Amino acid sequence: MPIDHVTVPTRSFDATIDFLSRVLELPEIEHPGDIPMRAVWFDVGSGQSVHVLEVAEGSDRSGDREFGKHIAFLFPLPRWLRIKNQLEREKIEIVKPVRETKTSRFFVYDPNGYCFEFVAR
């Protein structure tokens, strides 16, 4: 399964953007306009991206999900539905996205508390 994107929240927004664009030479790509903080999306190839979001100094990141640290996996719709149904059968909490997008997606925490996003292709 390909990774759709990795989200990197940062308190050093300008320095992070400079590093990714100047040092790693990643091209900026368009992002949704409904992000409630400064944000830049970078193309890392093969349809994958890195999303950089500015977070406030001293913000609590314990609730990471849509606007916090997470890895998003991209699945064909039939597999995405099987995974979602399996999670529901096992009574594993499915976290809904904060904002609506054109793609179907949801978030899940693994047993260690890591956040994963599941995106349907």
mmCIF file of N, CA and C in Angstrom, residues 7-14 16-17 35-40 51-70:
data_model
loop_
_atom_site.group_PDB
_atom_site.id
_atom_site.type_symbol
_atom_site.label_atom_id
_atom_site.label_comp_id
_atom_site.label_asym_id
_atom_site.label_seq_id
_atom_site.Cartn_x
_atom_site.Cartn_y
_atom_site.Cartn_z
ATOM 1 N N THR A 7 2.126 13.980 7.710
ATOM 2 C CA THR A 7 1.887 15.327 8.217
ATOM 3 C C THR A 7 2.915 15.664 9.284
ATOM 4 N N VAL A 8 3.530 16.846 9.138
ATOM 5 C CA VAL A 8 4.573 17.296 10.057
ATOM 6 C C VAL A 8 4.124 18.610 10.686
ATOM 7 N N PRO A 9 3.590 18.565 11.927
ATOM 8 C CA PRO A 9 3.282 19.815 12.611
ATOM 9 C C PRO A 9 4.589 20.419 13.139
ATOM 10 N N THR A 10 4.724 21.732 13.046
ATOM 11 C CA THR A 10 5.965 22.370 13.484
ATOM 12 C C THR A 10 5.699 23.718 14.131
ATOM 13 N N ARG A 11 6.494 24.024 15.120
ATOM 14 C CA ARG A 11 6.463 25.348 15.745
ATOM 15 C C ARG A 11 7.417 26.289 15.016
ATOM 16 N N SER A 12 8.350 25.718 14.236
ATOM 17 C CA SER A 12 9.327 26.491 13.452
ATOM 18 C C SER A 12 8.917 26.426 11.984
ATOM 19 N N PHE A 13 7.772 26.990 11.679
ATOM 20 C CA PHE A 13 7.171 26.850 10.356
ATOM 21 C C PHE A 13 8.092 27.338 9.239
ATOM 22 N N ASP A 14 8.559 28.577 9.327
ATOM 23 C CA ASP A 14 9.379 29.139 8.250
ATOM 24 C C ASP A 14 10.672 28.351 8.050
ATOM 25 N N THR A 16 11.161 25.186 8.773
ATOM 26 C CA THR A 16 10.827 23.867 8.215
ATOM 27 C C THR A 16 10.551 23.985 6.723
ATOM 28 N N ILE A 17 9.800 25.014 6.334
ATOM 29 C CA ILE A 17 9.499 25.243 4.922
ATOM 30 C C ILE A 17 10.785 25.505 4.154
ATOM 31 N N ILE A 35 -7.617 24.947 5.697
ATOM 32 C CA ILE A 35 -6.747 24.557 6.813
ATOM 33 C C ILE A 35 -6.719 25.734 7.794
ATOM 34 N N PRO A 36 -6.971 25.489 9.086
ATOM 35 C CA PRO A 36 -7.102 26.612 10.038
ATOM 36 C C PRO A 36 -5.769 27.152 10.578
ATOM 37 N N MET A 37 -4.668 26.865 9.900
ATOM 38 C CA MET A 37 -3.372 27.385 10.309
ATOM 39 C C MET A 37 -2.512 27.521 9.058
ATOM 40 N N ARG A 38 -1.331 28.136 9.184
ATOM 41 C CA ARG A 38 -0.437 28.201 8.023
ATOM 42 C C ARG A 38 -0.049 26.779 7.637
ATOM 43 N N ALA A 39 -0.047 26.514 6.329
ATOM 44 C CA ALA A 39 0.228 25.158 5.859
ATOM 45 C C ALA A 39 0.855 25.198 4.476
ATOM 46 N N VAL A 40 1.750 24.244 4.228
ATOM 47 C CA VAL A 40 2.340 24.065 2.904
ATOM 48 C C VAL A 40 2.400 22.573 2.629
ATOM 49 N N HIS A 51 2.870 17.166 4.344
ATOM 50 C CA HIS A 51 2.045 18.310 4.734
ATOM 51 C C HIS A 51 2.682 18.946 5.978
ATOM 52 N N VAL A 52 3.029 20.213 5.878
ATOM 53 C CA VAL A 52 3.626 20.936 7.004
ATOM 54 C C VAL A 52 2.586 21.903 7.540
ATOM 55 N N LEU A 53 2.328 21.823 8.846
ATOM 56 C CA LEU A 53 1.329 22.667 9.502
ATOM 57 C C LEU A 53 1.972 23.412 10.660
ATOM 58 N N GLU A 54 1.670 24.691 10.767
ATOM 59 C CA GLU A 54 2.187 25.472 11.887
ATOM 60 C C GLU A 54 1.325 25.230 13.124
ATOM 61 N N VAL A 55 1.968 24.872 14.227
ATOM 62 C CA VAL A 55 1.261 24.706 15.500
ATOM 63 C C VAL A 55 1.757 25.769 16.467
ATOM 64 N N ALA A 56 0.892 26.167 17.376
ATOM 65 C CA ALA A 56 1.215 27.220 18.333
ATOM 66 C C ALA A 56 2.245 26.747 19.347
ATOM 67 N N GLU A 57 3.050 27.663 19.785
ATOM 68 C CA GLU A 57 4.028 27.389 20.842
ATOM 69 C C GLU A 57 3.292 26.872 22.073
ATOM 70 N N GLY A 58 3.765 25.781 22.624
ATOM 71 C CA GLY A 58 3.183 25.219 23.830
ATOM 72 C C GLY A 58 1.897 24.448 23.599
ATOM 73 N N SER A 59 1.532 24.198 22.330
ATOM 74 C CA SER A 59 0.284 23.465 22.084
ATOM 75 C C SER A 59 0.436 22.007 22.487
ATOM 76 N N ASP A 60 -0.636 21.446 22.978
ATOM 77 C CA ASP A 60 -0.661 20.050 23.410
ATOM 78 C C ASP A 60 -0.858 19.166 22.189
ATOM 79 N N ARG A 61 0.074 18.285 21.915
ATOM 80 C CA ARG A 61 -0.011 17.420 20.744
ATOM 81 C C ARG A 61 -0.518 16.030 21.105
ATOM 82 N N SER A 62 -1.036 15.839 22.293
ATOM 83 C CA SER A 62 -1.500 14.512 22.696
ATOM 84 C C SER A 62 -2.717 14.057 21.890
ATOM 85 N N GLY A 63 -3.429 15.002 21.291
ATOM 86 C CA GLY A 63 -4.604 14.653 20.501
ATOM 87 C C GLY A 63 -4.324 14.631 19.015
ATOM 88 N N ASP A 64 -3.102 14.296 18.624
ATOM 89 C CA ASP A 64 -2.753 14.304 17.201
ATOM 90 C C ASP A 64 -3.740 13.493 16.383
ATOM 91 N N ARG A 65 -4.123 14.045 15.271
ATOM 92 C CA ARG A 65 -4.887 13.368 14.225
ATOM 93 C C ARG A 65 -4.823 14.235 12.994
ATOM 94 N N GLU A 66 -5.915 14.787 12.541
ATOM 95 C CA GLU A 66 -5.915 15.485 11.256
ATOM 96 C C GLU A 66 -4.879 16.604 11.169
ATOM 97 N N PHE A 67 -4.712 17.386 12.206
ATOM 98 C CA PHE A 67 -3.766 18.498 12.162
ATOM 99 C C PHE A 67 -2.533 18.232 13.020
ATOM 100 N N GLY A 68 -2.286 16.990 13.350
ATOM 101 C CA GLY A 68 -1.109 16.615 14.129
ATOM 102 C C GLY A 68 -0.312 15.554 13.403
ATOM 103 N N LYS A 69 0.649 14.966 14.100
ATOM 104 C CA LYS A 69 1.510 13.950 13.498
ATOM 105 C C LYS A 69 0.685 12.732 13.112
ATOM 106 N N HIS A 70 0.787 12.331 11.860
ATOM 107 C CA HIS A 70 0.158 11.095 11.427
ATOM 108 C C HIS A 70 0.698 10.689 10.065
#
